[in-house]
Short mmCIF file of N, CA and C in Angstrom, two decimals:
data_model
loop_
_atom_site.label_atom_id
_atom_site.label_comp_id
_atom_site.label_asym_id
_atom_site.label_seq_id
_atom_site.Cartn_x
_atom_site.Cartn_y
_atom_site.Cartn_z
N MET A 1 99.05 117.77 107.20
CA MET A 1 99.40 118.03 108.56
C MET A 1 98.64 117.08 109.48
N TYR A 2 97.37 116.84 109.18
CA TYR A 2 96.56 115.94 109.99
C TYR A 2 97.07 114.51 109.94
N LEU A 3 97.54 114.06 108.77
CA LEU A 3 98.08 112.71 108.64
C LEU A 3 99.32 112.51 109.50
N VAL A 4 100.16 113.52 109.59
CA VAL A 4 101.36 113.42 110.41
C VAL A 4 100.97 113.23 111.87
N ALA A 5 99.99 113.96 112.32
CA ALA A 5 99.54 113.84 113.70
C ALA A 5 99.01 112.44 113.97
N MET A 6 98.26 111.88 113.01
CA MET A 6 97.72 110.53 113.20
C MET A 6 98.84 109.51 113.29
N GLU A 7 99.88 109.63 112.45
CA GLU A 7 100.99 108.68 112.47
C GLU A 7 101.69 108.70 113.82
N SER A 8 101.86 109.88 114.40
CA SER A 8 102.58 109.97 115.67
C SER A 8 101.77 109.38 116.82
N GLU A 9 100.48 109.23 116.65
CA GLU A 9 99.63 108.66 117.69
C GLU A 9 99.51 107.14 117.58
N ARG A 10 100.04 106.54 116.55
CA ARG A 10 99.95 105.09 116.35
C ARG A 10 100.71 104.37 117.46
N ARG A 11 100.08 103.42 118.13
CA ARG A 11 100.71 102.72 119.25
C ARG A 11 101.70 101.66 118.80
N LEU A 12 101.41 100.97 117.71
CA LEU A 12 102.30 99.92 117.21
C LEU A 12 102.72 100.25 115.79
N PRO A 13 103.94 99.92 115.40
CA PRO A 13 104.37 100.20 114.03
C PRO A 13 103.61 99.35 113.03
N ARG A 14 103.28 99.92 111.91
CA ARG A 14 102.61 99.17 110.85
C ARG A 14 103.67 98.52 109.98
N ILE A 15 103.53 97.23 109.74
CA ILE A 15 104.48 96.51 108.89
C ILE A 15 103.87 96.41 107.50
N SER A 16 104.49 97.06 106.54
CA SER A 16 103.98 97.04 105.18
C SER A 16 104.72 96.00 104.35
N PRO A 17 104.16 95.62 103.20
CA PRO A 17 104.82 94.61 102.36
C PRO A 17 106.26 94.95 102.01
N GLY A 18 106.60 96.22 101.87
CA GLY A 18 107.96 96.60 101.56
C GLY A 18 108.95 96.19 102.63
N ASP A 19 108.46 96.05 103.86
CA ASP A 19 109.33 95.65 104.96
C ASP A 19 109.80 94.20 104.81
N PHE A 20 109.15 93.41 103.97
CA PHE A 20 109.53 92.02 103.78
C PHE A 20 110.33 91.82 102.50
N SER A 21 110.84 92.90 101.93
CA SER A 21 111.50 92.79 100.62
C SER A 21 112.71 91.85 100.64
N GLY A 22 113.32 91.63 101.78
CA GLY A 22 114.47 90.74 101.84
C GLY A 22 114.12 89.29 102.08
N PHE A 23 112.86 88.98 102.23
CA PHE A 23 112.43 87.61 102.50
C PHE A 23 112.04 86.93 101.20
N GLU A 24 112.41 85.67 101.05
CA GLU A 24 112.04 84.87 99.89
C GLU A 24 111.13 83.74 100.36
N VAL A 25 110.21 83.35 99.52
CA VAL A 25 109.33 82.21 99.81
C VAL A 25 109.57 81.16 98.74
N GLN A 26 109.75 79.93 99.18
CA GLN A 26 109.87 78.80 98.26
C GLN A 26 108.68 77.89 98.48
N LEU A 27 108.01 77.52 97.39
CA LEU A 27 106.87 76.61 97.45
C LEU A 27 107.18 75.36 96.64
N ASP A 28 106.87 74.21 97.20
CA ASP A 28 106.99 72.94 96.48
C ASP A 28 105.58 72.42 96.22
N LEU A 29 105.25 72.31 94.94
CA LEU A 29 103.92 71.89 94.53
C LEU A 29 104.06 70.80 93.48
N GLU A 30 103.75 69.58 93.87
CA GLU A 30 103.78 68.45 92.95
C GLU A 30 105.09 68.36 92.17
N GLY A 31 106.21 68.46 92.89
CA GLY A 31 107.52 68.31 92.26
C GLY A 31 108.09 69.56 91.61
N ILE A 32 107.36 70.65 91.63
CA ILE A 32 107.83 71.91 91.07
C ILE A 32 108.15 72.84 92.22
N THR A 33 109.32 73.49 92.18
CA THR A 33 109.68 74.48 93.20
C THR A 33 109.51 75.87 92.61
N LEU A 34 108.73 76.69 93.30
CA LEU A 34 108.50 78.07 92.88
C LEU A 34 109.19 79.00 93.86
N PHE A 35 109.77 80.07 93.33
CA PHE A 35 110.43 81.07 94.15
C PHE A 35 109.68 82.38 94.02
N GLY A 36 109.49 83.05 95.13
CA GLY A 36 108.79 84.32 95.10
C GLY A 36 109.14 85.16 96.31
N LYS A 37 108.38 86.22 96.46
CA LYS A 37 108.58 87.17 97.55
C LYS A 37 107.47 87.02 98.58
N LEU A 38 107.75 87.47 99.77
CA LEU A 38 106.77 87.48 100.85
C LEU A 38 106.02 88.80 100.80
N GLY A 39 104.70 88.73 100.55
CA GLY A 39 103.89 89.95 100.51
C GLY A 39 103.51 90.40 101.90
N ASN A 40 102.97 89.48 102.68
CA ASN A 40 102.66 89.71 104.08
C ASN A 40 102.50 88.36 104.76
N ILE A 41 102.41 88.39 106.08
CA ILE A 41 102.33 87.13 106.82
C ILE A 41 101.58 87.36 108.12
N SER A 42 100.88 86.32 108.56
CA SER A 42 100.27 86.28 109.89
C SER A 42 100.50 84.87 110.42
N GLU A 43 100.04 84.60 111.60
CA GLU A 43 100.20 83.26 112.16
C GLU A 43 99.38 82.23 111.40
N GLU A 44 98.40 82.67 110.61
CA GLU A 44 97.50 81.76 109.90
C GLU A 44 97.81 81.60 108.42
N GLY A 45 98.64 82.47 107.85
CA GLY A 45 98.92 82.35 106.43
C GLY A 45 99.84 83.44 105.91
N LEU A 46 100.09 83.38 104.60
CA LEU A 46 100.95 84.38 103.98
C LEU A 46 100.47 84.68 102.58
N CYS A 47 101.00 85.76 102.04
CA CYS A 47 100.75 86.16 100.66
C CYS A 47 102.04 85.96 99.88
N PHE A 48 101.97 85.13 98.84
CA PHE A 48 103.10 84.79 97.99
C PHE A 48 103.05 85.64 96.73
N LEU A 49 104.16 86.32 96.39
CA LEU A 49 104.26 87.12 95.17
C LEU A 49 105.21 86.41 94.21
N GLY A 50 104.67 85.87 93.14
CA GLY A 50 105.49 85.17 92.17
C GLY A 50 105.48 85.87 90.82
N GLU A 51 106.42 85.51 89.97
CA GLU A 51 106.51 86.11 88.64
C GLU A 51 105.99 85.20 87.54
N ASP A 52 105.52 84.00 87.91
CA ASP A 52 104.97 83.06 86.92
C ASP A 52 103.56 82.67 87.33
N ASP A 53 102.69 82.49 86.36
CA ASP A 53 101.30 82.12 86.63
C ASP A 53 101.17 80.61 86.72
N LEU A 54 101.70 80.04 87.80
CA LEU A 54 101.65 78.59 87.96
C LEU A 54 100.68 78.15 89.06
N LEU A 55 100.09 79.10 89.77
CA LEU A 55 99.23 78.74 90.89
C LEU A 55 97.74 79.00 90.65
N SER A 56 97.39 79.67 89.56
CA SER A 56 95.99 80.05 89.36
C SER A 56 95.06 78.85 89.22
N ASP A 57 95.57 77.71 88.78
CA ASP A 57 94.74 76.51 88.66
C ASP A 57 94.92 75.57 89.85
N GLU A 58 95.56 76.05 90.91
CA GLU A 58 95.91 75.19 92.04
C GLU A 58 95.16 75.54 93.33
N ILE A 59 94.05 76.27 93.24
CA ILE A 59 93.29 76.61 94.44
C ILE A 59 92.84 75.32 95.11
N GLU A 60 93.01 75.27 96.42
CA GLU A 60 92.73 74.13 97.29
C GLU A 60 93.82 73.07 97.24
N SER A 61 94.90 73.32 96.51
CA SER A 61 96.03 72.38 96.49
C SER A 61 96.89 72.59 97.73
N GLN A 62 97.49 71.50 98.19
CA GLN A 62 98.40 71.53 99.33
C GLN A 62 99.80 71.89 98.83
N VAL A 63 100.53 72.68 99.61
CA VAL A 63 101.91 73.03 99.27
C VAL A 63 102.79 72.87 100.50
N LEU A 64 104.05 72.55 100.25
CA LEU A 64 105.09 72.62 101.27
C LEU A 64 105.89 73.86 100.95
N GLY A 65 106.33 74.55 101.96
CA GLY A 65 107.08 75.76 101.66
C GLY A 65 108.02 76.16 102.76
N SER A 66 108.78 77.19 102.47
CA SER A 66 109.66 77.77 103.47
C SER A 66 109.80 79.25 103.21
N ILE A 67 110.04 79.96 104.30
CA ILE A 67 110.31 81.39 104.25
C ILE A 67 111.79 81.52 104.58
N VAL A 68 112.52 82.17 103.69
CA VAL A 68 113.96 82.33 103.87
C VAL A 68 114.23 83.79 104.23
N TRP A 69 114.86 83.97 105.39
CA TRP A 69 115.20 85.31 105.85
C TRP A 69 116.19 85.95 104.89
N ALA A 70 116.29 87.25 104.96
CA ALA A 70 117.24 88.00 104.15
C ALA A 70 118.63 87.41 104.29
N LYS A 71 119.31 87.26 103.19
CA LYS A 71 120.67 86.73 103.12
C LYS A 71 120.78 85.29 103.62
N GLY A 72 119.66 84.56 103.66
CA GLY A 72 119.69 83.15 104.01
C GLY A 72 120.09 82.84 105.44
N THR A 73 119.90 83.78 106.34
CA THR A 73 120.34 83.59 107.72
C THR A 73 119.45 82.64 108.51
N LYS A 74 118.22 82.43 108.07
CA LYS A 74 117.29 81.58 108.80
C LYS A 74 116.20 81.11 107.84
N ARG A 75 115.58 79.98 108.14
CA ARG A 75 114.51 79.43 107.30
C ARG A 75 113.41 78.88 108.20
N MET A 76 112.15 79.16 107.83
CA MET A 76 110.99 78.65 108.55
C MET A 76 110.15 77.83 107.57
N PHE A 77 109.87 76.58 107.93
CA PHE A 77 109.11 75.68 107.06
C PHE A 77 107.62 75.71 107.41
N PHE A 78 106.78 75.45 106.41
CA PHE A 78 105.34 75.41 106.65
C PHE A 78 104.68 74.47 105.64
N GLU A 79 103.47 74.04 105.99
CA GLU A 79 102.58 73.33 105.06
C GLU A 79 101.32 74.16 104.98
N GLY A 80 100.73 74.23 103.79
CA GLY A 80 99.55 75.05 103.65
C GLY A 80 98.69 74.67 102.47
N THR A 81 97.63 75.44 102.30
CA THR A 81 96.67 75.28 101.22
C THR A 81 96.54 76.60 100.48
N ILE A 82 96.57 76.55 99.16
CA ILE A 82 96.35 77.75 98.35
C ILE A 82 94.85 78.05 98.39
N ILE A 83 94.49 79.23 98.89
CA ILE A 83 93.06 79.53 99.04
C ILE A 83 92.56 80.60 98.07
N TRP A 84 93.46 81.38 97.48
CA TRP A 84 93.05 82.34 96.46
C TRP A 84 94.26 82.73 95.62
N THR A 85 93.99 83.22 94.41
CA THR A 85 95.04 83.75 93.53
C THR A 85 94.51 84.98 92.82
N GLN A 86 95.42 85.85 92.41
CA GLN A 86 95.06 87.01 91.60
C GLN A 86 96.32 87.54 90.93
N THR A 87 96.13 88.41 89.96
CA THR A 87 97.23 89.06 89.27
C THR A 87 97.21 90.53 89.66
N SER A 88 98.39 91.10 89.91
CA SER A 88 98.46 92.50 90.31
C SER A 88 99.73 93.12 89.78
N LYS A 89 99.66 94.38 89.42
CA LYS A 89 100.82 95.11 88.95
C LYS A 89 101.33 95.98 90.10
N ILE A 90 102.57 95.73 90.52
CA ILE A 90 103.17 96.46 91.63
C ILE A 90 104.47 97.09 91.13
N LYS A 91 104.55 98.39 91.19
CA LYS A 91 105.74 99.12 90.70
C LYS A 91 106.10 98.68 89.30
N ASN A 92 105.11 98.64 88.43
CA ASN A 92 105.26 98.29 87.01
C ASN A 92 105.72 96.86 86.75
N VAL A 93 105.60 95.98 87.73
CA VAL A 93 105.92 94.56 87.55
C VAL A 93 104.65 93.76 87.81
N VAL A 94 104.32 92.85 86.89
CA VAL A 94 103.15 92.00 87.07
C VAL A 94 103.52 90.85 88.00
N TYR A 95 102.75 90.70 89.07
CA TYR A 95 102.96 89.60 90.01
C TYR A 95 101.73 88.70 90.02
N TYR A 96 101.97 87.43 90.18
CA TYR A 96 100.92 86.44 90.35
C TYR A 96 100.91 86.12 91.84
N ILE A 97 99.83 86.51 92.48
CA ILE A 97 99.75 86.50 93.94
C ILE A 97 98.87 85.34 94.39
N ALA A 98 99.29 84.70 95.47
CA ALA A 98 98.51 83.60 96.04
C ALA A 98 98.43 83.75 97.54
N GLY A 99 97.23 83.51 98.07
CA GLY A 99 97.04 83.47 99.51
C GLY A 99 97.16 82.03 99.97
N ILE A 100 98.03 81.79 100.93
CA ILE A 100 98.26 80.44 101.43
C ILE A 100 97.89 80.40 102.91
N GLN A 101 97.00 79.49 103.23
CA GLN A 101 96.59 79.29 104.62
C GLN A 101 97.40 78.13 105.19
N PHE A 102 98.06 78.37 106.34
CA PHE A 102 98.87 77.34 106.96
C PHE A 102 97.98 76.23 107.52
N LEU A 103 98.45 74.99 107.46
CA LEU A 103 97.72 73.88 108.06
C LEU A 103 97.78 73.96 109.58
N GLU A 104 98.91 74.45 110.10
CA GLU A 104 99.06 74.68 111.54
C GLU A 104 99.55 76.10 111.73
N ARG A 105 98.99 76.79 112.71
CA ARG A 105 99.41 78.17 112.97
C ARG A 105 100.92 78.22 113.21
N LEU A 106 101.55 79.24 112.63
CA LEU A 106 102.97 79.45 112.87
C LEU A 106 103.15 80.36 114.08
N ASN A 107 104.18 80.10 114.83
CA ASN A 107 104.52 80.99 115.93
C ASN A 107 105.47 82.03 115.36
N LEU A 108 104.94 83.22 115.10
CA LEU A 108 105.78 84.29 114.57
C LEU A 108 106.49 84.93 115.75
N ASN A 109 107.69 84.44 115.98
CA ASN A 109 108.44 84.90 117.13
C ASN A 109 108.89 86.34 116.96
N ASP A 110 109.30 86.91 118.06
CA ASP A 110 109.72 88.31 118.07
C ASP A 110 110.89 88.56 117.13
N SER A 111 111.75 87.55 116.93
CA SER A 111 112.91 87.77 116.07
C SER A 111 112.50 88.00 114.62
N MET A 112 111.45 87.32 114.15
CA MET A 112 111.01 87.54 112.77
C MET A 112 110.41 88.93 112.62
N LEU A 113 109.59 89.33 113.58
CA LEU A 113 108.99 90.66 113.50
C LEU A 113 110.07 91.73 113.62
N ALA A 114 111.01 91.55 114.51
CA ALA A 114 112.10 92.52 114.66
C ALA A 114 112.93 92.57 113.40
N ARG A 115 113.22 91.42 112.82
CA ARG A 115 114.00 91.36 111.59
C ARG A 115 113.29 92.07 110.45
N SER A 116 111.96 91.90 110.37
CA SER A 116 111.22 92.54 109.29
C SER A 116 111.27 94.06 109.42
N LEU A 117 111.32 94.54 110.64
CA LEU A 117 111.39 95.99 110.84
C LEU A 117 112.79 96.54 110.55
N GLU A 118 113.82 95.71 110.62
CA GLU A 118 115.19 96.15 110.34
C GLU A 118 115.41 96.40 108.86
N ILE A 119 114.67 95.73 108.00
CA ILE A 119 114.89 95.81 106.55
C ILE A 119 114.26 97.09 106.03
N LYS A 120 115.06 98.06 105.77
CA LYS A 120 114.56 99.36 105.28
C LYS A 120 115.46 99.84 104.17
#
């Protein structure tokens, strides 16, 4: 009962990783293109969820990438650096996760945030 009261007092909606389930991330690393999911994002970086362990030896490597909106309606390009990797099991699926720091801050416009909240 107390948790429900706390949720109703929240001023801004919390965006959880599930809200980005329709977004795909493509990374280009030394001629290899990797496809994965968007775990979370800020103006300074993102969390990449992949199904192959191809980034664990690439910490500090530069990558080119893009975020593809659900159903391919829009694409945002970025350049970044892989700053950490780890393995995690999410809903019984093993993911190879990488934190990517953008070389230049991205302007996360209202349309991306609104779109992420629409995906339910």
